[in-house]
PDB file of C-alpha atoms in Angstrom:
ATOM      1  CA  UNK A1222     -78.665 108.395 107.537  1.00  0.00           C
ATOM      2  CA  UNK A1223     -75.902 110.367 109.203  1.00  0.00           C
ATOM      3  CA  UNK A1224     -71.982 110.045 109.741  1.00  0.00           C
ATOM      4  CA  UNK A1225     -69.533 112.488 110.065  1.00  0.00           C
ATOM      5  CA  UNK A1226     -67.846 113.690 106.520  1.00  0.00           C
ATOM      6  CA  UNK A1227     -64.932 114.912 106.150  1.00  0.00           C
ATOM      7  CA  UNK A1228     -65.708 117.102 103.870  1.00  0.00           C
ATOM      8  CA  UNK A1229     -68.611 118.465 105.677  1.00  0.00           C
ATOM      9  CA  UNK A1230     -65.868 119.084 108.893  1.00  0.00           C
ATOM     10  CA  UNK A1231     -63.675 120.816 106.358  1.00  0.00           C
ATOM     11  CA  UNK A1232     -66.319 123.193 104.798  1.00  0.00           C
ATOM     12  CA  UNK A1233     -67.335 123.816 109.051  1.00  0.00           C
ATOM     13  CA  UNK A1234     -64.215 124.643 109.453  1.00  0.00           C
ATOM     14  CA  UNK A1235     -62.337 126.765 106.593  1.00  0.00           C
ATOM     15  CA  UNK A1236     -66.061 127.445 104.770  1.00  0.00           C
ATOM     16  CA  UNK A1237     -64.886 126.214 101.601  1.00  0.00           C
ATOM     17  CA  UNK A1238     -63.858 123.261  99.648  1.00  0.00           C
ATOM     18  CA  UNK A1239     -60.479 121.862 100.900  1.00  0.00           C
ATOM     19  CA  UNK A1240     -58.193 119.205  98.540  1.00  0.00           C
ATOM     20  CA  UNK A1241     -55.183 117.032 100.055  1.00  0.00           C
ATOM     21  CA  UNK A1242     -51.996 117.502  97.764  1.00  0.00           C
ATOM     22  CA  UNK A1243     -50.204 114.332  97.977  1.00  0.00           C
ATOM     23  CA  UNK A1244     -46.454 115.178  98.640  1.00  0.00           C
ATOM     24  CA  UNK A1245     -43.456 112.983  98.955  1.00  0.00           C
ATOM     25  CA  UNK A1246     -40.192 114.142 101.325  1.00  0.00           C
ATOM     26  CA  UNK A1247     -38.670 111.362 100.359  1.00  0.00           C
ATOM     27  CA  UNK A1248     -38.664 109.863 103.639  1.00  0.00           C
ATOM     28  CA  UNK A1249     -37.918 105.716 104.361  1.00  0.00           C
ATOM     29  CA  UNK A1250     -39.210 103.951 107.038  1.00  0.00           C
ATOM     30  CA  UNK A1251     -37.558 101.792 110.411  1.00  0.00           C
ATOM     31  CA  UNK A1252     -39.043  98.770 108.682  1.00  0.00           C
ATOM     32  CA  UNK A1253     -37.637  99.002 105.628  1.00  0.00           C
ATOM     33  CA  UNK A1254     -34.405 100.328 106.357  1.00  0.00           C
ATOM     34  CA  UNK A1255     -33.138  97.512 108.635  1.00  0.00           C
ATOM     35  CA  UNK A1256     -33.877  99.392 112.002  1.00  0.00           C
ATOM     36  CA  UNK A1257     -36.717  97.257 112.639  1.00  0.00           C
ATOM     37  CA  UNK A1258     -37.267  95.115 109.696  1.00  0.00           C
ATOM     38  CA  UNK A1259     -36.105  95.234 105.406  1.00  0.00           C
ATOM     39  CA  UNK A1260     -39.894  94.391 103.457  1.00  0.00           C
ATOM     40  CA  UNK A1261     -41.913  96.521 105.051  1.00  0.00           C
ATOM     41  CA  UNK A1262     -45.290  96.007 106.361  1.00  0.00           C
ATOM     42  CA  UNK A1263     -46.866  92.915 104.159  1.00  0.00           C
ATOM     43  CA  UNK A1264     -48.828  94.769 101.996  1.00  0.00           C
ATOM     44  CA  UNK A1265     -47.253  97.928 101.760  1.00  0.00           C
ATOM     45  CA  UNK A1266     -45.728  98.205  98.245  1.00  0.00           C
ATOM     46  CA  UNK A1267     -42.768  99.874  97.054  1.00  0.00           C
ATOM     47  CA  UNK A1268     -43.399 103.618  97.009  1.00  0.00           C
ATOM     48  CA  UNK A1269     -45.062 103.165 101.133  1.00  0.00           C
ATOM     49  CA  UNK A1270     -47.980 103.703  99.873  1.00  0.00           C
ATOM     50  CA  UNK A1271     -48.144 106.109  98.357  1.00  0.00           C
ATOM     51  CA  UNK A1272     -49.136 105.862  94.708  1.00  0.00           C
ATOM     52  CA  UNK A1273     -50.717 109.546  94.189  1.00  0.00           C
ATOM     53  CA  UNK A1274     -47.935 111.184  95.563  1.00  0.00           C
ATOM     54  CA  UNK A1275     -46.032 113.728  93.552  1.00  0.00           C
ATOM     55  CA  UNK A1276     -42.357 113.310  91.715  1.00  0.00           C
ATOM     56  CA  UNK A1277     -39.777 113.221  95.080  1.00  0.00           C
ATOM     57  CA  UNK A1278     -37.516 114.859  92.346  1.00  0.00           C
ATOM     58  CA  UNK A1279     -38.936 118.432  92.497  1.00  0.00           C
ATOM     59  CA  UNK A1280     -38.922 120.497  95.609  1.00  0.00           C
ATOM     60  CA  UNK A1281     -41.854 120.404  98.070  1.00  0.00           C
ATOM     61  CA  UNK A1282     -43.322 124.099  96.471  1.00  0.00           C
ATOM     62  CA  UNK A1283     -43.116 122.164  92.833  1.00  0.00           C
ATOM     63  CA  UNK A1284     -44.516 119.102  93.995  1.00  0.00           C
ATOM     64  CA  UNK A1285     -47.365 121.098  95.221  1.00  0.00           C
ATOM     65  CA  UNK A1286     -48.318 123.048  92.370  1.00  0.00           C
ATOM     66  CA  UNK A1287     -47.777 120.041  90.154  1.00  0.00           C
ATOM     67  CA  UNK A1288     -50.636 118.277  92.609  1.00  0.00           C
ATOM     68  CA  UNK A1289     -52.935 121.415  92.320  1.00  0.00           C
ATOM     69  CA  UNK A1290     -53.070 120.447  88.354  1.00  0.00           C
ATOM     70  CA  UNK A1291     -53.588 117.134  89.295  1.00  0.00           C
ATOM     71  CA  UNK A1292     -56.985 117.541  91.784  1.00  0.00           C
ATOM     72  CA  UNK A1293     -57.737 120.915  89.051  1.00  0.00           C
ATOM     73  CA  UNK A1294     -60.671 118.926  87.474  1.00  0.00           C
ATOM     74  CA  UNK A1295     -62.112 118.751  90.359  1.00  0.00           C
ATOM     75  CA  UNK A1296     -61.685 121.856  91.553  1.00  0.00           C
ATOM     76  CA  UNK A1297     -64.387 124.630  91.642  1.00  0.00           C
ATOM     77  CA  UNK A1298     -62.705 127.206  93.913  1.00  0.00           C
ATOM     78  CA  UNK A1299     -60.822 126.288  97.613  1.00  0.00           C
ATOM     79  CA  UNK A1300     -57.981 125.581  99.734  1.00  0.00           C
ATOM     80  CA  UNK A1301     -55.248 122.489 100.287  1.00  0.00           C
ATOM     81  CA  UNK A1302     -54.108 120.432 102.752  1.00  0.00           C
ATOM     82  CA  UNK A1303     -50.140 119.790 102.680  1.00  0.00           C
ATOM     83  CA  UNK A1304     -50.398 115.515 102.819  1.00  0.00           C
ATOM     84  CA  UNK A1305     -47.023 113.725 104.004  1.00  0.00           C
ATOM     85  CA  UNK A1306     -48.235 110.679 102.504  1.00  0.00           C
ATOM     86  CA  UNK A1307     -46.045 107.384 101.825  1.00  0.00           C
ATOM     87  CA  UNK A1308     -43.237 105.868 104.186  1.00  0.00           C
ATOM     88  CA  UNK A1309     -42.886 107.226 107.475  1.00  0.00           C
ATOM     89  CA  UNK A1310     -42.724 111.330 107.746  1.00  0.00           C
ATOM     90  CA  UNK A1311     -41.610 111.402 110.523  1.00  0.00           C
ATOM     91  CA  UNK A1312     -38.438 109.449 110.259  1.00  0.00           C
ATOM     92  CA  UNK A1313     -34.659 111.412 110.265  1.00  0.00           C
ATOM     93  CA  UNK A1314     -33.330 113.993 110.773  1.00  0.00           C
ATOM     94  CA  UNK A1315     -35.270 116.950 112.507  1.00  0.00           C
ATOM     95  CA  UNK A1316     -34.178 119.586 110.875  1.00  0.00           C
ATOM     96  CA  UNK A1317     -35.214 118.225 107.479  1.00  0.00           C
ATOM     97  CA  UNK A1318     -38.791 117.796 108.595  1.00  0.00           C
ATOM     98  CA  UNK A1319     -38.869 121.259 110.009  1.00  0.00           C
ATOM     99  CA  UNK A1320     -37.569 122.738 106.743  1.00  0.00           C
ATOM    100  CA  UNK A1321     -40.353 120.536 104.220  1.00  0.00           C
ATOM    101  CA  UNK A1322     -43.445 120.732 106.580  1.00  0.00           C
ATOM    102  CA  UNK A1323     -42.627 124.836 106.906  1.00  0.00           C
ATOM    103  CA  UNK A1324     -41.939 124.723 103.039  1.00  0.00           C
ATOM    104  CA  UNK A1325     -45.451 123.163 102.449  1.00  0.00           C
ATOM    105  CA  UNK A1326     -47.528 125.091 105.151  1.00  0.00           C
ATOM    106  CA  UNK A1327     -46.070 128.433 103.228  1.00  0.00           C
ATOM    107  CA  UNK A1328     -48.148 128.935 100.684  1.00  0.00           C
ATOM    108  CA  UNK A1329     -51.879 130.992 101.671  1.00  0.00           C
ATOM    109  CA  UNK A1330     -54.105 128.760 100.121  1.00  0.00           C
ATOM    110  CA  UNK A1331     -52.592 125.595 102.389  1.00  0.00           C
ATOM    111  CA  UNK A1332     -54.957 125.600 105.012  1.00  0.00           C
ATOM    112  CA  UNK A1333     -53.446 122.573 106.977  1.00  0.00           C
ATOM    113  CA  UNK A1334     -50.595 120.295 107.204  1.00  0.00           C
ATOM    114  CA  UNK A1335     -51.202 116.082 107.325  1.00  0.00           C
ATOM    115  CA  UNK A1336     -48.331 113.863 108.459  1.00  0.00           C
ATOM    116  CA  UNK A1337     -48.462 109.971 107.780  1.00  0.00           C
ATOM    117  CA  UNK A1338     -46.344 108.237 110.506  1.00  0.00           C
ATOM    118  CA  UNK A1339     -45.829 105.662 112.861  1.00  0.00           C
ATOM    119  CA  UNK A1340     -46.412 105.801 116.668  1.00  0.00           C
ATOM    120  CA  UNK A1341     -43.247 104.206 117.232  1.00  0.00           C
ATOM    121  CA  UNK A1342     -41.680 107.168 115.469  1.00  0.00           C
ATOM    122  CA  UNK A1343     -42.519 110.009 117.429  1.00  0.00           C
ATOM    123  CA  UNK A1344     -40.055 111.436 119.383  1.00  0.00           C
ATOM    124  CA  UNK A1345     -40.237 114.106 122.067  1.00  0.00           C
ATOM    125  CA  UNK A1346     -38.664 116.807 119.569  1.00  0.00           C
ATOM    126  CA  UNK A1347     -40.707 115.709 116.377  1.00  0.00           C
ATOM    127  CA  UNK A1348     -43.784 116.320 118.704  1.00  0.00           C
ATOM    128  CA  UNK A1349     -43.010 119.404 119.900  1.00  0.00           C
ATOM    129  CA  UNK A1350     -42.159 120.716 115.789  1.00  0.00           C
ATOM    130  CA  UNK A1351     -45.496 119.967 115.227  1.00  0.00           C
ATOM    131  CA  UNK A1352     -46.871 121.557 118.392  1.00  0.00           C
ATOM    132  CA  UNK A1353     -44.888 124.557 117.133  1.00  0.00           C
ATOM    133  CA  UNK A1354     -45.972 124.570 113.411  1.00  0.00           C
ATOM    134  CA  UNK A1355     -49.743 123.664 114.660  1.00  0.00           C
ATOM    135  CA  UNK A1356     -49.488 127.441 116.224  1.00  0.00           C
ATOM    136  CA  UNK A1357     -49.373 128.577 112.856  1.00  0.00           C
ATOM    137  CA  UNK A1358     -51.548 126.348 110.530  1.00  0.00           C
ATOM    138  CA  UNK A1359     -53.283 122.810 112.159  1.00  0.00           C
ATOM    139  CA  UNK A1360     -51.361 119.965 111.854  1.00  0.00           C
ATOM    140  CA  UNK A1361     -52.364 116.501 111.547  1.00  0.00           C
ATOM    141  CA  UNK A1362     -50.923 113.346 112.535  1.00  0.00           C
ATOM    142  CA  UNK A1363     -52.142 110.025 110.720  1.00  0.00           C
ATOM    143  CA  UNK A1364     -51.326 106.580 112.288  1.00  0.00           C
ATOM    144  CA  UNK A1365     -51.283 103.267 110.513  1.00  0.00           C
ATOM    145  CA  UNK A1366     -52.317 101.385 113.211  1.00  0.00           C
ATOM    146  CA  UNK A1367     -54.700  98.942 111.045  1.00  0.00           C
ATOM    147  CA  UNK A1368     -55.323  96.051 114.006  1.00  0.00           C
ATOM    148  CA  UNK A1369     -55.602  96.189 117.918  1.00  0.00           C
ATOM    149  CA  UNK A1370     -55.051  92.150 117.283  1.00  0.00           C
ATOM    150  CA  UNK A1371     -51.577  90.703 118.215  1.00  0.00           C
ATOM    151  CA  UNK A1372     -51.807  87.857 115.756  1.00  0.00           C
ATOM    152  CA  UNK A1373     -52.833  90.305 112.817  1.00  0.00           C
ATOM    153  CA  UNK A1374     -50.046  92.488 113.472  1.00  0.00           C
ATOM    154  CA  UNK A1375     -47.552  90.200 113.887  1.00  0.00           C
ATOM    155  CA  UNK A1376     -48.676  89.195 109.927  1.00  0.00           C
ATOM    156  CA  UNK A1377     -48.780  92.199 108.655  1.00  0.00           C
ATOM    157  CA  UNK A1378     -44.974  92.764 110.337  1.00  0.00           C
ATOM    158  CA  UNK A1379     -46.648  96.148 111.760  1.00  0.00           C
ATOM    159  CA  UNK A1380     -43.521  96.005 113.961  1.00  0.00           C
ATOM    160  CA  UNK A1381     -44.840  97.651 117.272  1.00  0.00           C
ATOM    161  CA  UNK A1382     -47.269  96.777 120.118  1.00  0.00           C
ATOM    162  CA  UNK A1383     -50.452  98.534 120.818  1.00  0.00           C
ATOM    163  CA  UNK A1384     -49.394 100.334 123.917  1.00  0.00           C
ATOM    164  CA  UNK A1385     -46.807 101.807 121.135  1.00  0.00           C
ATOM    165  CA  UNK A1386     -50.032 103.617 119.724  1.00  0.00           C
ATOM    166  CA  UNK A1387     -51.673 104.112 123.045  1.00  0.00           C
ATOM    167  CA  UNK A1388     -48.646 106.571 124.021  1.00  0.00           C
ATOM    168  CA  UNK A1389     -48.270 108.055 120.910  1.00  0.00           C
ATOM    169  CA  UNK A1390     -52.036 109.181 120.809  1.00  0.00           C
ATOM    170  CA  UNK A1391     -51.247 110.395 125.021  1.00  0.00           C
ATOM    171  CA  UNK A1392     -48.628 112.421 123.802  1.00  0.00           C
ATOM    172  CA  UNK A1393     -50.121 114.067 120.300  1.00  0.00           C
ATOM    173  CA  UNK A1394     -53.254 114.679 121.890  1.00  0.00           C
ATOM    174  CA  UNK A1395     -51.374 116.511 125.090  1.00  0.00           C
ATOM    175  CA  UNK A1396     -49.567 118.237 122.633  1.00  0.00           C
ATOM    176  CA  UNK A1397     -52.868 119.689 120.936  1.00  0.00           C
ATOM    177  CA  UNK A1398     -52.627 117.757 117.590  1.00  0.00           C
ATOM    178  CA  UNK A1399     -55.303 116.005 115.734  1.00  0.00           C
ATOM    179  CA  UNK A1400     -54.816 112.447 115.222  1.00  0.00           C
ATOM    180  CA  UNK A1401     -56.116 110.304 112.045  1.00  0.00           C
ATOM    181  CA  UNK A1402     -55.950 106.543 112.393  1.00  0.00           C
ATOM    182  CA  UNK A1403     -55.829 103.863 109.430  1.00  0.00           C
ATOM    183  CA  UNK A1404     -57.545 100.948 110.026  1.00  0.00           C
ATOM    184  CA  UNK A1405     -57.517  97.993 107.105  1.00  0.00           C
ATOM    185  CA  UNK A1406     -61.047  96.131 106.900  1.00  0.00           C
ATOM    186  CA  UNK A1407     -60.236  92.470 105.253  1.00  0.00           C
ATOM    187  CA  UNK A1408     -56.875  91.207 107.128  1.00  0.00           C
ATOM    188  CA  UNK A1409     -56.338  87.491 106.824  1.00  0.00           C
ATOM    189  CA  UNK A1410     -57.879  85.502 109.564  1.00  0.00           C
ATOM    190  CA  UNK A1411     -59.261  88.414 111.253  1.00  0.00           C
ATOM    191  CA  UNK A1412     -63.458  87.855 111.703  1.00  0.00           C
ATOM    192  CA  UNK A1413     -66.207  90.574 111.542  1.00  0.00           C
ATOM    193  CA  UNK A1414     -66.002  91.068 115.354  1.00  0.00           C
ATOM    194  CA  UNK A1415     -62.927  91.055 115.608  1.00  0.00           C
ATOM    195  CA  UNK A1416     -62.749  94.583 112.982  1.00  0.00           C
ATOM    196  CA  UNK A1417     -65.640  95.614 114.884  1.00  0.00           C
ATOM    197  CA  UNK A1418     -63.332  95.402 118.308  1.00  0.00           C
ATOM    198  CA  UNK A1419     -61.083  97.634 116.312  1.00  0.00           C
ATOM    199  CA  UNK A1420     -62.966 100.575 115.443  1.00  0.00           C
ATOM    200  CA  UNK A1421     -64.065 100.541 118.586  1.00  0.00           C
ATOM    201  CA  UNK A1422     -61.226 101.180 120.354  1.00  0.00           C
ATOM    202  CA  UNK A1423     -60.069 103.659 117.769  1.00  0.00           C
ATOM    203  CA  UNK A1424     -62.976 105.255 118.402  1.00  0.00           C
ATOM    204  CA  UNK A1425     -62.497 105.098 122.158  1.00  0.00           C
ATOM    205  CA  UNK A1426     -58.675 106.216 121.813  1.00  0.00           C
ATOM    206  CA  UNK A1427     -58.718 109.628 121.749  1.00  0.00           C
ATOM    207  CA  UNK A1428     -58.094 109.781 118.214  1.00  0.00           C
ATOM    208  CA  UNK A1429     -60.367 112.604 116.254  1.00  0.00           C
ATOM    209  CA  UNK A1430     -60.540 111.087 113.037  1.00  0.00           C
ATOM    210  CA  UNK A1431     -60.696 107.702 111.282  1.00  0.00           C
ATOM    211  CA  UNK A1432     -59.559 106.266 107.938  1.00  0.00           C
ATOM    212  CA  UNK A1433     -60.743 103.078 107.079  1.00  0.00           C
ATOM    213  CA  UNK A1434     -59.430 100.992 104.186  1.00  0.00           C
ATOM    214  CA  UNK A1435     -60.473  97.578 102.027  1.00  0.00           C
ATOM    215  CA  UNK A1436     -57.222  95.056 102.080  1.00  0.00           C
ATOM    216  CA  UNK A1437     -55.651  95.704  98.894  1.00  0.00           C
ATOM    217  CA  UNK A1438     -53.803  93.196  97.245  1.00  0.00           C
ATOM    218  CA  UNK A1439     -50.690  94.740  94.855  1.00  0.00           C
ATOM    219  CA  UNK A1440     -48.028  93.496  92.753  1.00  0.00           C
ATOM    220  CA  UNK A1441     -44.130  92.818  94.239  1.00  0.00           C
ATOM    221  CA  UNK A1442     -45.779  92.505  98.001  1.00  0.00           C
ATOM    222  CA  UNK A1443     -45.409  89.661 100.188  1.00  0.00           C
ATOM    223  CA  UNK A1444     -49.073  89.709 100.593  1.00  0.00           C
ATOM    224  CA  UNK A1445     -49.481  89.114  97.125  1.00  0.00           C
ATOM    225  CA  UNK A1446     -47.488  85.398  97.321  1.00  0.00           C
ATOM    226  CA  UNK A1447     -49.707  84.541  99.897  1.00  0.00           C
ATOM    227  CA  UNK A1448     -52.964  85.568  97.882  1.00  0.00           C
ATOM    228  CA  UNK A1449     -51.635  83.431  95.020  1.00  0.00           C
ATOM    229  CA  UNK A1450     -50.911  80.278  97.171  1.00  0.00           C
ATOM    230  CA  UNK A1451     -54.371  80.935  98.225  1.00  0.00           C
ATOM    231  CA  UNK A1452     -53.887  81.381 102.216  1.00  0.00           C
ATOM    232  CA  UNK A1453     -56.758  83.930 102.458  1.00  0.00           C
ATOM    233  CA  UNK A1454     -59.532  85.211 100.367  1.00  0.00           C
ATOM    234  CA  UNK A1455     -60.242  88.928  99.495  1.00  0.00           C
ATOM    235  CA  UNK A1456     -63.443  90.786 100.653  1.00  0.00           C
ATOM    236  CA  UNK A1457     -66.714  90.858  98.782  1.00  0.00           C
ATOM    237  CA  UNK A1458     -68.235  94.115  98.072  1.00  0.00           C
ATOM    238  CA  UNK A1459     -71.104  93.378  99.972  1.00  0.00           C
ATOM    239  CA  UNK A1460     -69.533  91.989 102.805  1.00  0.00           C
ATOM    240  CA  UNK A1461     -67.051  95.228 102.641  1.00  0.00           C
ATOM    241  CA  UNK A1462     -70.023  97.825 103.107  1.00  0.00           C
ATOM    242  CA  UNK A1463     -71.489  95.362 106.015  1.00  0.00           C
ATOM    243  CA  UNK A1464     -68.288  95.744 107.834  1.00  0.00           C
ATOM    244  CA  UNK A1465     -68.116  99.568 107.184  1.00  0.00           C
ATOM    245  CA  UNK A1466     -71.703  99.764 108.754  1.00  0.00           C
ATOM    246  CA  UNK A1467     -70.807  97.791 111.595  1.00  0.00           C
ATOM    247  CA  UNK A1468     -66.983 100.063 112.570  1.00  0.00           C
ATOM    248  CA  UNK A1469     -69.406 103.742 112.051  1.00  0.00           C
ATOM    249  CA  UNK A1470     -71.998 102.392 114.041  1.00  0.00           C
ATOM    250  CA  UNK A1471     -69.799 101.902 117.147  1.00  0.00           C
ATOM    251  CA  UNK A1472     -67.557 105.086 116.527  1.00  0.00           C
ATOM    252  CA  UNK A1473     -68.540 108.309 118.065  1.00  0.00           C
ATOM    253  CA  UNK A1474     -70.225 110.546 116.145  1.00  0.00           C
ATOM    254  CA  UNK A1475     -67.322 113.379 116.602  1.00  0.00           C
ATOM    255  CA  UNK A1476     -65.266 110.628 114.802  1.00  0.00           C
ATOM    256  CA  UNK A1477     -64.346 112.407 111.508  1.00  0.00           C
ATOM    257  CA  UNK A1478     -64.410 110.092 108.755  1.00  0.00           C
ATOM    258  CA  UNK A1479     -61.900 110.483 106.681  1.00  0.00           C
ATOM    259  CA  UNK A1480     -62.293 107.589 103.937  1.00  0.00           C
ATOM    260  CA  UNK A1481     -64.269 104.779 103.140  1.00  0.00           C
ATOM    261  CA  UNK A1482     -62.124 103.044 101.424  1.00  0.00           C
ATOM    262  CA  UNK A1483     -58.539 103.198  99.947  1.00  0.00           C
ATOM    263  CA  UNK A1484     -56.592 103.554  96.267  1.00  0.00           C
ATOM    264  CA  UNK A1485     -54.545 101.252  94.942  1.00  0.00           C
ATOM    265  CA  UNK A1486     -52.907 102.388  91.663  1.00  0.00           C
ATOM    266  CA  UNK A1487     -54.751  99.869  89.369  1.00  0.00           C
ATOM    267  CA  UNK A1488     -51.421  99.064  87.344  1.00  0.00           C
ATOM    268  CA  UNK A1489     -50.356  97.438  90.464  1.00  0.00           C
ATOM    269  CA  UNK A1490     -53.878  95.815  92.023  1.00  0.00           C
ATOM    270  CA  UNK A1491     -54.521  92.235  91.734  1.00  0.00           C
ATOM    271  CA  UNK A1492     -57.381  92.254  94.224  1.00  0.00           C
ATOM    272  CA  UNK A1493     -60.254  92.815  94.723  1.00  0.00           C
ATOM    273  CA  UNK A1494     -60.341  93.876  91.260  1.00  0.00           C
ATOM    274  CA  UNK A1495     -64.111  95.477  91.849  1.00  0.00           C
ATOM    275  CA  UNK A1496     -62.376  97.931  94.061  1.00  0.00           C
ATOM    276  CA  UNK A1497     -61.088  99.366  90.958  1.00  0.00           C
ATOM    277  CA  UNK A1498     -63.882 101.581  90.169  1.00  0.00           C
ATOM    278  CA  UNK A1499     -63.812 103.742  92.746  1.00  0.00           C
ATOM    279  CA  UNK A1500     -66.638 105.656  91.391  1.00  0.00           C
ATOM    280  CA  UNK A1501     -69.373 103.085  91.524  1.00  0.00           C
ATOM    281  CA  UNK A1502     -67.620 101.196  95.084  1.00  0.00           C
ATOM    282  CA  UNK A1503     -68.227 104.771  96.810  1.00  0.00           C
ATOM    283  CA  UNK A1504     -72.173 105.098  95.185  1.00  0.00           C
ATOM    284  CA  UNK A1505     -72.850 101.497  96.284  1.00  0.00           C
ATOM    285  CA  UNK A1506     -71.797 102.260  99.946  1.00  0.00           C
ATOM    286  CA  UNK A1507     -73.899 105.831 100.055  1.00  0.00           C
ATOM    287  CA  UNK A1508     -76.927 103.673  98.298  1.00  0.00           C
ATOM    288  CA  UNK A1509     -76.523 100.770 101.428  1.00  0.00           C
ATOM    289  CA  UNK A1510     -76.120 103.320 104.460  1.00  0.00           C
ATOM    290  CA  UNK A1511     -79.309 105.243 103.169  1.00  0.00           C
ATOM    291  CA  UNK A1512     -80.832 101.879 102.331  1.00  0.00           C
ATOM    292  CA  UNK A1513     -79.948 101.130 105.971  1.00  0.00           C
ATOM    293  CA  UNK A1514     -80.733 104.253 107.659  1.00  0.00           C
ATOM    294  CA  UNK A1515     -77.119 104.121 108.709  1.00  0.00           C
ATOM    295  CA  UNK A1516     -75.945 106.143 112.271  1.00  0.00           C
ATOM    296  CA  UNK A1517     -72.842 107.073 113.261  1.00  0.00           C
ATOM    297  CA  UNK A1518     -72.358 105.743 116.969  1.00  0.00           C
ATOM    298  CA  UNK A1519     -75.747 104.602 116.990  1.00  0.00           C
ATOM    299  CA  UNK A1520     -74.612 101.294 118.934  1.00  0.00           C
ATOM    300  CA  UNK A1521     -72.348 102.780 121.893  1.00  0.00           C
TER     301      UNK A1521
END
């Protein structure tokens, strides 16, 4: 059984173990605020997902000693990553980003800096901060691209085309930046080969590193009206860890995987409720990729 950890690529890399801090810089997003739509993506819930992140009321150097505490049980010893998490970080004004992403790369034992986004909000001058931050610590960019399929997109109200992405990885990548890309496993009409097609061309995209998540279904979304009025069914577990096996086994090996699957804060999920237990979902998919002798890239 092999794929490519992340934390395996972390411990290559800074020799140690490394813990994201989820951080929020109180950021909106272009389809939210009117710019390009008002409800978001369909199942993005109110805090942009993200639930972990800390209080937007303290500064960024509060909010990240408040999420050291919060990852302290785990920790034995090691270093941070700086996570941008929910809405879109890099959306407004310039000199606000450059003051919060230099805030959070300050501290010694923040070994990196991770920037949730959207292609379509990349700019010329928000690239080349990052470029110029990257010289100090490495920056990441993470895209929610979550389909290559018109029709899913246009659900989801993603609110871009691909060649959106496709420039936005050109540009990153030119610029020397890593690039992370989201990918949802579980959309609403979309079939096995079709998520298959997907990874693929993540894979294929330049992109360094991979995030792939199980369709969560959460309180005060849109998605969750059409879940009730029963327009699409949720994902087994089994047939979740079959579709994992199928996206690693066409990704390139130097494809760092980043998750398996994604959090939804449980006061909020409605489905799949087994997803809840994190715990035993992550031990059933290590059992069924050694059950399955499991490759990354092992059907390029």
């Amino acid at each position: 059984m092999y794929y490519h950890t992340l934390n395996e690529e972390l411990r290559r890399r800074f020799g140690c173990k490394v813990y994201k801090l989820a951080l929020d810089g109180g950021f909106t997003c272009p389809n939210r605020d009117g710019t390009i739509g008002a409800r978001g993506c369909i199942f993005c819930a109110g805090d942009g997902s993200g639930a972990f992140a800390a209080d937007r009321a303290l500064d960024i150097s509060q909010q990240i000693e408040a999420a050291k505490v919060r990852v302290a049980g785990k920790n034995g010893g090691g270093k941070y990553i700086a996570y941008f998490q929910n809405f879109t970080n890099t959306y407004g004004s310039l000199a606000r980003m450059e003051q919060l992403f230099t805030q959070a790369l300050a501290p010694e034992d923040v070994v990196a800096l991770s920037v949730a986004t959207r292609p379509d909000c990349l700019p010329d001058a928000v690239i080349a901060l990052l470029q110029r931050l990257n010289t100090d610590k490495p920056v990441w960019v993470e895209l929610g691209l979550q389909t290559i399929h018109p029709q899913s997109a246009a659900y989801i109200r993603r609110g871009y085309d691909l060649p959106v992405f496709d420039d936005a990885v050109r540009r990153l990548r030119a610029a020397g930046l890593e690039v992370i890309v989201h990918q949802i496993l579980g959309l609403p009409g979309e079939t096995d080969a079709q998520m298959v097609q997907t990874a693929r061309y993540i894979g294929q995209s330049g992109a360094q590193g991979i995030k792939l998540h199980l369709l969560h279904v959460l309180r005060g979304t849109d998605l969750a009206a059409d879940y009730a009025a029963g327009k699409f069914e949720v994902l087994t577990p089994e047939h979740y860890i079959d579709l994992l096996e199928q996206c690693l086994r066409v990704l390139p090996p130097e494809v760092v995987i980043h998750r398996l699957t994604g959090d939804g804060a449980k006061r909020d999920l409605i489905a799949p409720l087994w997803s809840a237990d994190k715990k035993r979902v992550l031990n059933a998919i290590r059992a069924a990729f050694a059950r399955d002798d499991l490759v990354q890239g092992s059907e390029l």
